[in-house]
Coordinates of C-alpha atoms in Angstrom, one line a residue:
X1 CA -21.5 -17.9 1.9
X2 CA -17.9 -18.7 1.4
X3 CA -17.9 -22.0 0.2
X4 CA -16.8 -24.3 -2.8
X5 CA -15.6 -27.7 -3.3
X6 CA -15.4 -29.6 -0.4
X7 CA -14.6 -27.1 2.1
X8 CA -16.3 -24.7 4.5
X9 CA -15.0 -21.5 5.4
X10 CA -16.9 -21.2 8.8
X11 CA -17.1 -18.3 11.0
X12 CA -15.9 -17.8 14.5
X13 CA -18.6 -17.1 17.1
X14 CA -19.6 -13.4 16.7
X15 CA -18.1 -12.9 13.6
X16 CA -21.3 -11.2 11.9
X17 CA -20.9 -9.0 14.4
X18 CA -20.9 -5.3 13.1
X19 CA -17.0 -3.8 14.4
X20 CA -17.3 -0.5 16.3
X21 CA -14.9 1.7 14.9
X22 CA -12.9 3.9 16.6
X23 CA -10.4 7.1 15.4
X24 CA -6.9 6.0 16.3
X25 CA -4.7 8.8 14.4
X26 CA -4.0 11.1 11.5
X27 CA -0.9 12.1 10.0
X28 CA -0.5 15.4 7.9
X29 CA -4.0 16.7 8.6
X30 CA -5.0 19.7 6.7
X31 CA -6.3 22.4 8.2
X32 CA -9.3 24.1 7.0
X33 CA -9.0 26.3 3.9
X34 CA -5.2 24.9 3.3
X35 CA -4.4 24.3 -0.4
X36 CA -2.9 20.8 -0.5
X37 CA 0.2 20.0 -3.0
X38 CA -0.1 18.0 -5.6
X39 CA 2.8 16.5 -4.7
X40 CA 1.7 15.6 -1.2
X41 CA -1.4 13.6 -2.0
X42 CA -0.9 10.0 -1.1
X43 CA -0.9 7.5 -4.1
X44 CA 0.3 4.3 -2.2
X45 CA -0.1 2.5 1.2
X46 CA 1.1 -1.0 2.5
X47 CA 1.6 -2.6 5.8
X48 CA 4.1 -4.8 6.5
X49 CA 4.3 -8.5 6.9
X50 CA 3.6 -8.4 10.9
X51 CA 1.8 -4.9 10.7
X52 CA 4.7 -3.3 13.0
X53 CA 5.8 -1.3 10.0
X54 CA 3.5 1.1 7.5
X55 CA 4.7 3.0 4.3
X56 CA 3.4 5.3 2.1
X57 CA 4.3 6.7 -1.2
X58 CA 3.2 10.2 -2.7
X59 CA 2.9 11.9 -6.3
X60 CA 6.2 13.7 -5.4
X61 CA 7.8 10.3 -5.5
X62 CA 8.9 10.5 -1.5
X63 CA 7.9 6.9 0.6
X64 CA 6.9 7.7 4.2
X65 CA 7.6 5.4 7.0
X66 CA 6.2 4.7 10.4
X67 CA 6.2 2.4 12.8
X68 CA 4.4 0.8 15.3
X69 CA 4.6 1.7 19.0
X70 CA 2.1 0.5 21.6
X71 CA 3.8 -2.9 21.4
X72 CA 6.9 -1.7 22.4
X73 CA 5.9 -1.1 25.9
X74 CA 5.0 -4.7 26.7
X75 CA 7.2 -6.9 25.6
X76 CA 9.1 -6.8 28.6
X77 CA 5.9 -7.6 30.6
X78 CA 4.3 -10.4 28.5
X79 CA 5.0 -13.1 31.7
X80 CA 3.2 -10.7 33.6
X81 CA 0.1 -9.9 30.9
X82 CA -0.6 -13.6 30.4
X83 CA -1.4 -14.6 34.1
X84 CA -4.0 -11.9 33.8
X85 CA -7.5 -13.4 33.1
X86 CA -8.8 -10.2 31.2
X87 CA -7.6 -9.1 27.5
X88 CA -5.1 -6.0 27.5
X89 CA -7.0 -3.4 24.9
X90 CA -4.3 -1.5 23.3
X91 CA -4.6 1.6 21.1
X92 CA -2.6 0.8 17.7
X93 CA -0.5 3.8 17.6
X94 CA 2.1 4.8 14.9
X95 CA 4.9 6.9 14.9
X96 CA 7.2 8.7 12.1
X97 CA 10.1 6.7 11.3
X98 CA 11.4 8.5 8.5
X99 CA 11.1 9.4 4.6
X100 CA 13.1 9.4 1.8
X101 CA 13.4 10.6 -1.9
X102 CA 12.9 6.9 -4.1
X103 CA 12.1 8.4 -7.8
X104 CA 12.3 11.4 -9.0
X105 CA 11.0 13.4 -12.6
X106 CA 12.4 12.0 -15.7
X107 CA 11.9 12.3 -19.6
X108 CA 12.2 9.7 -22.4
X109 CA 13.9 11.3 -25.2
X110 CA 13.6 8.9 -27.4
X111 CA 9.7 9.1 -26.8
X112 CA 9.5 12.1 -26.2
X113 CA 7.4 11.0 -22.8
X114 CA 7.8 12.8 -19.4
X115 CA 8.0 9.9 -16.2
X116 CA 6.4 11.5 -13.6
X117 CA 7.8 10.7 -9.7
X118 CA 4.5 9.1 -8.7
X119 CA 4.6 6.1 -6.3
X120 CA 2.4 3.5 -8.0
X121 CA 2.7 0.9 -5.7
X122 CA 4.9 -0.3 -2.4
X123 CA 5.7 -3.7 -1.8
X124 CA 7.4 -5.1 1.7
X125 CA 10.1 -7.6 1.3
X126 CA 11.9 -9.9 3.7
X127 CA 13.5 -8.4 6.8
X128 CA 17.2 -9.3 7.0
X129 CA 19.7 -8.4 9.9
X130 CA 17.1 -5.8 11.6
X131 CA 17.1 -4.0 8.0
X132 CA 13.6 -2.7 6.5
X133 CA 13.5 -4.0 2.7
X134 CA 10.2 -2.8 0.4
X135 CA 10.1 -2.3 -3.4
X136 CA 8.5 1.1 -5.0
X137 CA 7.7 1.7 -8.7
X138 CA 6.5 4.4 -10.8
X139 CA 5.3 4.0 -14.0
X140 CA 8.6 2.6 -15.8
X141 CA 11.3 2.3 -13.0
X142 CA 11.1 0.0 -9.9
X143 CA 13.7 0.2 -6.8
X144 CA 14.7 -1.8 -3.6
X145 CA 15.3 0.4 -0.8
X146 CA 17.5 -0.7 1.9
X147 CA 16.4 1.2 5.3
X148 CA 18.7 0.6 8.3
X149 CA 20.0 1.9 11.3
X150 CA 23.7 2.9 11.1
X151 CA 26.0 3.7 14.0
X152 CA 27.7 7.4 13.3
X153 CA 31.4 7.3 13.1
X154 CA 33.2 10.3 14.5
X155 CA 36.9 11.1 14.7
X156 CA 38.7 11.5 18.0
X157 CA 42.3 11.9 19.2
X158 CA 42.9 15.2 17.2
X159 CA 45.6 17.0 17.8
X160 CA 43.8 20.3 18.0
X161 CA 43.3 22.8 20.6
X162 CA 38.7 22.7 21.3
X163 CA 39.1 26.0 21.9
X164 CA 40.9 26.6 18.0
X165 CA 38.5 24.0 16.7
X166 CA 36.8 26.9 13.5
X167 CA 36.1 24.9 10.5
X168 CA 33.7 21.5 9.8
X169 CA 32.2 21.6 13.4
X170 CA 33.3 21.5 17.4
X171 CA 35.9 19.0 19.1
X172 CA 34.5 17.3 22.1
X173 CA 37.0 18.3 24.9
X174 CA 40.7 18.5 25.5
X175 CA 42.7 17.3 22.4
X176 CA 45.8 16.9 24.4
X177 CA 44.4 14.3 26.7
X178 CA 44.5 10.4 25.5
X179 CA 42.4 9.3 28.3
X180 CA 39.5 10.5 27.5
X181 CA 37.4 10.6 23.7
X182 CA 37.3 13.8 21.5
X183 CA 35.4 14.0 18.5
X184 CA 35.0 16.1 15.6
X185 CA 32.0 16.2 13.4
X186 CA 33.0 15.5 9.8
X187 CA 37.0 14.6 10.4
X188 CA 38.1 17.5 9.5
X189 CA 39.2 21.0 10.7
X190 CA 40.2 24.2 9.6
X191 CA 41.2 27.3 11.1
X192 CA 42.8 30.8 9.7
X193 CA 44.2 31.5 13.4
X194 CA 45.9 27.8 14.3
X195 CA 49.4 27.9 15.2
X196 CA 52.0 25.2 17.0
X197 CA 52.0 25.5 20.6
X198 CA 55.5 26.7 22.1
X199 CA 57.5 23.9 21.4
X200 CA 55.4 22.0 19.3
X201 CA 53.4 18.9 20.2
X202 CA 54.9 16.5 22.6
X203 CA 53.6 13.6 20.6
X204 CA 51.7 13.5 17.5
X205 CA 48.0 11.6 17.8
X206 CA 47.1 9.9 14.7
X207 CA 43.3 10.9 14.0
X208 CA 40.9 7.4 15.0
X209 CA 37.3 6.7 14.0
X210 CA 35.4 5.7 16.6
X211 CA 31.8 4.3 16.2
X212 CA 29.5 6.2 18.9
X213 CA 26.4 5.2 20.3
X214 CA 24.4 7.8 18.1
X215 CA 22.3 5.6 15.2
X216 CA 20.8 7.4 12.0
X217 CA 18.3 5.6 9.5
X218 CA 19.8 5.4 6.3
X219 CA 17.8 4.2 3.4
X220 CA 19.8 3.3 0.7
X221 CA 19.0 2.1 -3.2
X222 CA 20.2 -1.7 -3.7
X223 CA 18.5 -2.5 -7.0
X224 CA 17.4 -0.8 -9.7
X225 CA 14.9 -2.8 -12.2
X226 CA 14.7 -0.2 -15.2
X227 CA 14.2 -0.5 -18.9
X228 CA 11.4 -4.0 -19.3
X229 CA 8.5 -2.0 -19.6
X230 CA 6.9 -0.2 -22.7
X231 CA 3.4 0.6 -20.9
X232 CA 2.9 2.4 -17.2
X233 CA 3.2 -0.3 -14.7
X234 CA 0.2 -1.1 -12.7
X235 CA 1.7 -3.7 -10.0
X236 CA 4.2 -5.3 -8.2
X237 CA 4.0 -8.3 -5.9
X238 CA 6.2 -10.4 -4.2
X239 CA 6.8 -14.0 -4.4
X240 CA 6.1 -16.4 -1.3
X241 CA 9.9 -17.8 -2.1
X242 CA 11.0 -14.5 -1.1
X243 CA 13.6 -14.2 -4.1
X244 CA 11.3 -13.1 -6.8
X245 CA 8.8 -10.5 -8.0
X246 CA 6.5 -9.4 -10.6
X247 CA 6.0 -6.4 -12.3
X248 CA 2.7 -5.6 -14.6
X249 CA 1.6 -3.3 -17.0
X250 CA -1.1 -3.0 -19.8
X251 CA 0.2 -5.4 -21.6
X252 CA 2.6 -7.7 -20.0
X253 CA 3.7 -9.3 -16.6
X254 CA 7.7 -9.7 -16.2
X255 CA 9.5 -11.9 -13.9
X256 CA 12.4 -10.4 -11.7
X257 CA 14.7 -11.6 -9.0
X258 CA 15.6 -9.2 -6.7
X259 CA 19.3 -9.8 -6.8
X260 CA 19.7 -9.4 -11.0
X261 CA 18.7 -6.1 -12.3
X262 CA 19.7 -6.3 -15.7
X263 CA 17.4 -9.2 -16.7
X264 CA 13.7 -10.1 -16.2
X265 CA 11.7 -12.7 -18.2
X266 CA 8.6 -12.6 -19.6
X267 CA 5.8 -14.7 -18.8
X268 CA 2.5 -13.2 -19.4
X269 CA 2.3 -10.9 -22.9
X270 CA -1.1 -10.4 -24.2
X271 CA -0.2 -7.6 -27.2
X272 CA -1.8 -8.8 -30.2
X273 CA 0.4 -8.9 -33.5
X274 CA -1.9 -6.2 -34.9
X275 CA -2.6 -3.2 -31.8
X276 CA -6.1 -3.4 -33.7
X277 CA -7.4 -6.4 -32.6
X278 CA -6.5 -5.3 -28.7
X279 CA -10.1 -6.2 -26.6
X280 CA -8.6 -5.9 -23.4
X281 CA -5.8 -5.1 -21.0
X282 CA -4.0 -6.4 -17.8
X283 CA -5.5 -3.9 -15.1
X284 CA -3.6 -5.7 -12.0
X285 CA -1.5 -8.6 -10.7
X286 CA -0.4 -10.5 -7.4
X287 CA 1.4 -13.6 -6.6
X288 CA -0.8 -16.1 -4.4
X289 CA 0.4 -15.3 -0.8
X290 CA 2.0 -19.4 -0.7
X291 CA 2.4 -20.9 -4.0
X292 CA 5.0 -19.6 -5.0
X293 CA 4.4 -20.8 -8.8
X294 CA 1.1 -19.7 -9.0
X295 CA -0.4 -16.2 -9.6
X296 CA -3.4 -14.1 -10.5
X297 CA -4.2 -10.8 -12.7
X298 CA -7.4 -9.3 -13.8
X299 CA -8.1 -7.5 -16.6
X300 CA -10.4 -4.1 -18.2
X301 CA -13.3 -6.8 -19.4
X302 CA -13.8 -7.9 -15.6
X303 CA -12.5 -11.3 -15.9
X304 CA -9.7 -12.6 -13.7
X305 CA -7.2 -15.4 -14.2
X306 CA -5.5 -17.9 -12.5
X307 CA -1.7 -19.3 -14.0
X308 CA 0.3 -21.7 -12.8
X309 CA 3.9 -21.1 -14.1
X310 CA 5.4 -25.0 -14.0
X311 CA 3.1 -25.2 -17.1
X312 CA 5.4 -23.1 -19.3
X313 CA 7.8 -20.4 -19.9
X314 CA 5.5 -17.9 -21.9
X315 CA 2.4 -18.2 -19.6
X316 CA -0.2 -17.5 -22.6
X317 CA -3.0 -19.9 -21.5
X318 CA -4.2 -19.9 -17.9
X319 CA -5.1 -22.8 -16.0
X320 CA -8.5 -21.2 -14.5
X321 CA -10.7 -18.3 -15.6
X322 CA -13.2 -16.3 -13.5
X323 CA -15.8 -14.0 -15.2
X324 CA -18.9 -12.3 -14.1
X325 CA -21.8 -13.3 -15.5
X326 CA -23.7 -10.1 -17.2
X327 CA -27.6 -9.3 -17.0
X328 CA -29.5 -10.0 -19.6
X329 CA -30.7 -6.5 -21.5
X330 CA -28.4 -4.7 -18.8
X331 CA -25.5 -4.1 -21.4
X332 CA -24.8 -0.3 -22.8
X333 CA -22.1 2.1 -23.3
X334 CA -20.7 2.2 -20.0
X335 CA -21.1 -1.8 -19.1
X336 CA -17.1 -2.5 -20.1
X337 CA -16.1 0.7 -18.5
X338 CA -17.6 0.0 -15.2
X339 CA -16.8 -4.0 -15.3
X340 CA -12.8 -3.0 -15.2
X341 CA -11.5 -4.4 -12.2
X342 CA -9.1 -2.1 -10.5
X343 CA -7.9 -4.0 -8.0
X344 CA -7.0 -7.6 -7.0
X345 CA -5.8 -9.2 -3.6
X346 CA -5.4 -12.9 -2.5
X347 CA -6.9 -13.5 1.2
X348 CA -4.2 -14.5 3.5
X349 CA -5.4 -18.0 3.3
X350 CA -4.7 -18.2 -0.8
X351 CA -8.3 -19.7 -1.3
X352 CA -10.0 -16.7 -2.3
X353 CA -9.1 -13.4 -4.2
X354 CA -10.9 -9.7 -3.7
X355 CA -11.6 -7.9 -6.8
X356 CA -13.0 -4.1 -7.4
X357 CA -14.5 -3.0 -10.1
X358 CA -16.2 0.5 -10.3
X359 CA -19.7 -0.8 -8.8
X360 CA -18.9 -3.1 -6.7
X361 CA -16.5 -5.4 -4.9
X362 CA -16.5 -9.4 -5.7
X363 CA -15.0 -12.1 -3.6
X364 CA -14.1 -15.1 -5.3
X365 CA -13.4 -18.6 -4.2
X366 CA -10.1 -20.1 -6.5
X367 CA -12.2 -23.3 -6.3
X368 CA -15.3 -22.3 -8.0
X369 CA -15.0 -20.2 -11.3
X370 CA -18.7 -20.5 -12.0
X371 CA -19.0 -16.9 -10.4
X372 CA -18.3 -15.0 -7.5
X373 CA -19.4 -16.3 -3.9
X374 CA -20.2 -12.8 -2.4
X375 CA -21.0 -9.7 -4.4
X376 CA -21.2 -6.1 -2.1
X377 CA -22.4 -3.0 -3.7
X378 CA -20.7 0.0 -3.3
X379 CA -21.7 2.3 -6.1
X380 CA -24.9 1.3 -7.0
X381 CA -26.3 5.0 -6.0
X382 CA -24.4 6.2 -9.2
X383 CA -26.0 4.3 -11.8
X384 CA -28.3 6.8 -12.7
X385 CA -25.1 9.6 -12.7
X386 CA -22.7 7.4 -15.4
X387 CA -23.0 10.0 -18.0
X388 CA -21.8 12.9 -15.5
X389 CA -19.2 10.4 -14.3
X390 CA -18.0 9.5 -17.7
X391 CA -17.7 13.5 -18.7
X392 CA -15.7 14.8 -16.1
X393 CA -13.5 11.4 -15.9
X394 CA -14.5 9.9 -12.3
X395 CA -15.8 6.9 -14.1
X396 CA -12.0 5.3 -14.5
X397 CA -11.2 6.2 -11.3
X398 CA -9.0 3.2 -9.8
X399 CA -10.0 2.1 -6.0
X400 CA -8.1 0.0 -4.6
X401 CA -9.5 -2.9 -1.9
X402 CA -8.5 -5.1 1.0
X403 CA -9.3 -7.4 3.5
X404 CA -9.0 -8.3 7.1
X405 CA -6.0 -11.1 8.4
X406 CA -8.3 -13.2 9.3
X407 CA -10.4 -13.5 5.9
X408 CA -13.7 -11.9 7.7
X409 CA -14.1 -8.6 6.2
X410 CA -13.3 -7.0 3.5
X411 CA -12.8 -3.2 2.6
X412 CA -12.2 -0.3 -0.5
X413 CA -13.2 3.3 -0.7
X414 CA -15.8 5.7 -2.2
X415 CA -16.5 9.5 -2.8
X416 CA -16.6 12.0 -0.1
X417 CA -13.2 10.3 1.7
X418 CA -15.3 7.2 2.6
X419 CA -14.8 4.3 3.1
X420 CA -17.4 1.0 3.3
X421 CA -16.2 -2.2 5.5
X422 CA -18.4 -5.2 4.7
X423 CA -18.7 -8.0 6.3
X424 CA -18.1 -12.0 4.2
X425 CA -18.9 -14.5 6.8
X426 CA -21.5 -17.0 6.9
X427 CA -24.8 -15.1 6.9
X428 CA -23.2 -11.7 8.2
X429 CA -25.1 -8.5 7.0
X430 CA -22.3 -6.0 8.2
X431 CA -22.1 -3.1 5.6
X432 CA -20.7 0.0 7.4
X433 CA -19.9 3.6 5.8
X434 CA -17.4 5.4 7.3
X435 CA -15.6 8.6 6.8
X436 CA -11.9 9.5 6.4
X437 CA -11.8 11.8 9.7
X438 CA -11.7 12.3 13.6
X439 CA -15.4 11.3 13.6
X440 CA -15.3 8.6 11.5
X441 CA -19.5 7.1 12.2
X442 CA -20.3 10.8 11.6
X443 CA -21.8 10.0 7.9
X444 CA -24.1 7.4 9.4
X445 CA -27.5 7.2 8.2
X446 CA -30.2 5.1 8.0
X447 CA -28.6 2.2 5.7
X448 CA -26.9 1.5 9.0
X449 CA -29.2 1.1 11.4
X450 CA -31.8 -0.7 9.4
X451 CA -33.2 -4.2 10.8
X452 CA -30.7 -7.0 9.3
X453 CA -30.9 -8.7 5.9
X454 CA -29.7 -11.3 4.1
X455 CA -26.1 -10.1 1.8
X456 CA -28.1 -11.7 -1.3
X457 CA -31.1 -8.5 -0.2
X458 CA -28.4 -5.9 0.4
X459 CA -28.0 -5.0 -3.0
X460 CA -31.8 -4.7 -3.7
X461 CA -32.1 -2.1 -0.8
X462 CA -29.4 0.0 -2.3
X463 CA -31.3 0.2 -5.5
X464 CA -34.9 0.6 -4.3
X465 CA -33.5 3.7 -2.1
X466 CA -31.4 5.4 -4.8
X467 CA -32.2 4.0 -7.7
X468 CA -34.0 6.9 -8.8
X469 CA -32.6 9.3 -7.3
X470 CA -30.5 12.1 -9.5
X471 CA -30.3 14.7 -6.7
X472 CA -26.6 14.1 -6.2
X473 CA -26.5 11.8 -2.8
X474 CA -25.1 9.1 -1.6
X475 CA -26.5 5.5 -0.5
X476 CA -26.7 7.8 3.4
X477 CA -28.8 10.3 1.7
X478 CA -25.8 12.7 2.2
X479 CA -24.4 14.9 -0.7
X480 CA -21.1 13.0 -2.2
X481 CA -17.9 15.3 -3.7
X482 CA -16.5 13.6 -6.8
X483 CA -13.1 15.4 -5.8
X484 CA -12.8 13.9 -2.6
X485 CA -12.0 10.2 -3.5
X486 CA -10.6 7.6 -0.8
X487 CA -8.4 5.4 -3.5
X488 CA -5.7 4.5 -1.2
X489 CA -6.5 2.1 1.9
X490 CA -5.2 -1.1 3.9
X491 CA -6.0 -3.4 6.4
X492 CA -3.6 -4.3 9.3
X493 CA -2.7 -8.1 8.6
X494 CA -3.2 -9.4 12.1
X495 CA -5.5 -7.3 13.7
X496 CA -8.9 -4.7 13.0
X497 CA -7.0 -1.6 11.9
X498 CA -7.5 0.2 8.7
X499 CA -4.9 2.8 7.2
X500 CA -6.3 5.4 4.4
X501 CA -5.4 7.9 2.5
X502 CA -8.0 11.0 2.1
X503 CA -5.7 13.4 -0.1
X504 CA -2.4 14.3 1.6
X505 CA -3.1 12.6 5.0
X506 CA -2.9 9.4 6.3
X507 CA -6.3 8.2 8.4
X508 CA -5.7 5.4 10.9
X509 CA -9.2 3.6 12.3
X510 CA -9.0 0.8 14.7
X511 CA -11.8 -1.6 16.0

């Protein structure tokens, strides 16, 4: 199925195999009848480049760390795990690492516009020196955060009596003895009652700072990229070259470097002279995971393109376009609505991109812009419901997608806190349904356990099932909850793991 050009993309033995998915971990699970916070719900997730680091960003403008650590314990055995001749099954297990405040409420005056402390988006950058880098936007201001582990400095050889010791916190033993350390939380103290011993000091100890062997994680702002966007940005993405990003909203895509602040340029503006004659908008963007000159966005009519930016300054023209091909007779009101593409990631291999739109998810090979190689349907069962969806807004709901490391599956959410995992290998018929909980099979139906068909029949068993139906269930026959919607989700890069987001807490699902 994934082919173009000259090249195959073939699948490893068992790769149409359906996964088995398994409940790994939660993270701020709700208990039943608690109200959640708006500003709790989770509006961002990312991995890290070697999956041993996860954040996540919330509508209260806080990003979330954790870390991996069922890795940890082997590393010191790996000699002794490789002379074994049977695979070691880990459970991928996360733990807090720590959080921190990265944007907080502001208000244009001169607009008149109130910037809300949503996390749009979280990008990872480069490791350096054993520090944690990552980039977070809202909707007008992005940041570099700096998160590293700093050795406390205390204060020792005071010339204060412990037992005197009233005002920023306790001395650490005698203060008269040099041979031993004595610290004092803060460097400072104060006390109404001191008084010189008889006699005074017999010497004087000049106060020293001494670093201990306590660490604290500091994350710290290094950059702050402010003041080049008119519109709400939608994206961010790294560069391959590891010294640049981009930044998109509706109507343009800036270049950054990461070291200059005060300048971007840019290289994609689509604003018409008159705001009139505005068809479309730029919906997301992402730099190809290698080439570092090239890079795709996708835009509100469905269509995606490809620029190369060695061909000019002011990247106006692209160098390949990639469009859906409509129905005949199948246009109407909602057809541009529903064609939007909310999403867009490059595979890890840069040859093809993932796209969602509100119906379905489309994998595309860079190599063939005649029309998507794979098309899974995901929302087909709502057809018939567009008009309810439109009214109460749930039509321009934005889910994001994702796939697996190694290019085999792909991933993206639904109502209800599910989320469907499909499987893009040659002749694989995996479509699984899964829900954002401890039992995550538990919404299995039928559609599951159905003899095998062909991708290309998939879609036509969706519609005979539920294309009629207006009694308010899913593709499972189960009844779906428009308030409950699984935006937010992302695939470990090197192994089966999937992180989501069902409200405020963070679902982890290994396979």
């Amino acid at each position: 199925m994934i082919n173009g050009g000259s090249e195959t993309a073939v699948a490893p033995v068992g790769g149409s195999q359906p996964l088995d998915w398994k409940f790994s971990q939660v993270f701020g699970e709700r208990t039943a009848g608690e109200e959640i916070q708006e500003v709790d719900i989770i509006s961002a997730i990312e991995f890290n480049r070697n999956g041993d680091h996860l954040a996540t960003g919330d509508r209260g403008g806080r990003v979330v760390l954790f870390e991996r650590t069922d890795t940890q314990d082997h590393v010191g055995h790996r000699r002794d795990l490789e002379k074994m001749d049977y695979p070691i099954n880990r459970h991928p297990e996360f733990r807090y690492k720590t959080e921190f405040q990265s944007h907080e409420p502001e208000f244009d005056y001169l607009k008149s516009l109130e910037i809300e402390e949503k996390i749009n988006k979280i990008r990872w950058c480069q490791s350096s020196n054993g520090a944690l880098f990552l980039l977070s936007t809202n909707d007008k201001t992005i940041k570099l955060w700096k998160v590293q582990e700093k050795k406390v400095k205390k204060v020792c050889n005071m010339n204060v009596d412990s037992t005197k010791a009233m005002g920023n916190g306790p001395i650490v033993g005698s203060s008269i003895s040099t041979s031993s350390k004595q610290y004092i939380a803060n460097g400072g103290c104060t006390s109404n009652d001191f008084s010189f011993p008889t006699g005074g000091f017999p010497s004087l100890h000049l106060p020293v700072v001494v670093t201990s062997h306590e660490t604290n994680l500091m994350a710290r702002c290094r950059r702050i990229y402010t003041h080049a966007h008119d519109y709400h940005i939608n994206s961010i993405s790294n560069n391959s070259d590891g010294e640049t990003f981009i930044s998109a909203d509706d109507l343009r895509i800036n270049l950054w470097n990461l070291e200059i602040s005060s300048q971007s340029f840019n290289i994609v503006d689509v604003k018409p002279a008159n705001m009139e004659d505005l068809t479309e908008v730029i919906t997301s963007a992402e730099f190809h995971p290698t080439h570092c000159n090239m890079l795709a966005y996708s835009s509100s009519k469905g269509s995606i393109r490809l620029i190369d930016m060695r061909q000019s300054a002011l990247c106006d023209t692209h160098s390949k376009l990639f469009e859906g091909q409509e129905a005949p007779g199948s246009r109407s009101f909602f057809t541009e609505i529903i064609a939007s593409i909310s999403d867009i990631k490059f595979a890890k291999d840069g040859r093809h991109i993932l796209t969602r739109d509100y119906m379905t998810l489309k994998l595309w090979d860079i190599n063939m812009d005649s029309g998507p190689v794979a098309t899974f349907q995901v929302h087909e069962y709502l057809r018939p419901k567009l008009c309810d969806l439109y009214e109460n807004d749930s039509i321009f709901d934005k889910f994001e997608c994702c796939l697996s490391g190694n290019g085999l599956r792909v991933a993206t959410g639904s109502y209800s806190n599910l989320f469907r995992v499909f499987g893009c290998s040659e002749g694989s018929t995996e479509a699984t349904t899964l829900e954002a909980s401890k039992n995550p099979m538990r919404r299995q139906g039928q559609a599951t356990s159905r003899p095998s068909r062909s991708l290309g029949n998939l879609s036509g068993v969706v519609r005979r099932v539920n294309g009629a139906d207006n009694s308010g269930v899913d593709a499972n026959g189960n009844a779906f909850d428009f308030t409950s919607k699984l935006l937010h989700l992302a695939w470990h890069p090197t192994e089966n793991s999937i992180a989501c987001a069902a409200s405020n807490s963070l679902y982890m699902y290994y396979a």
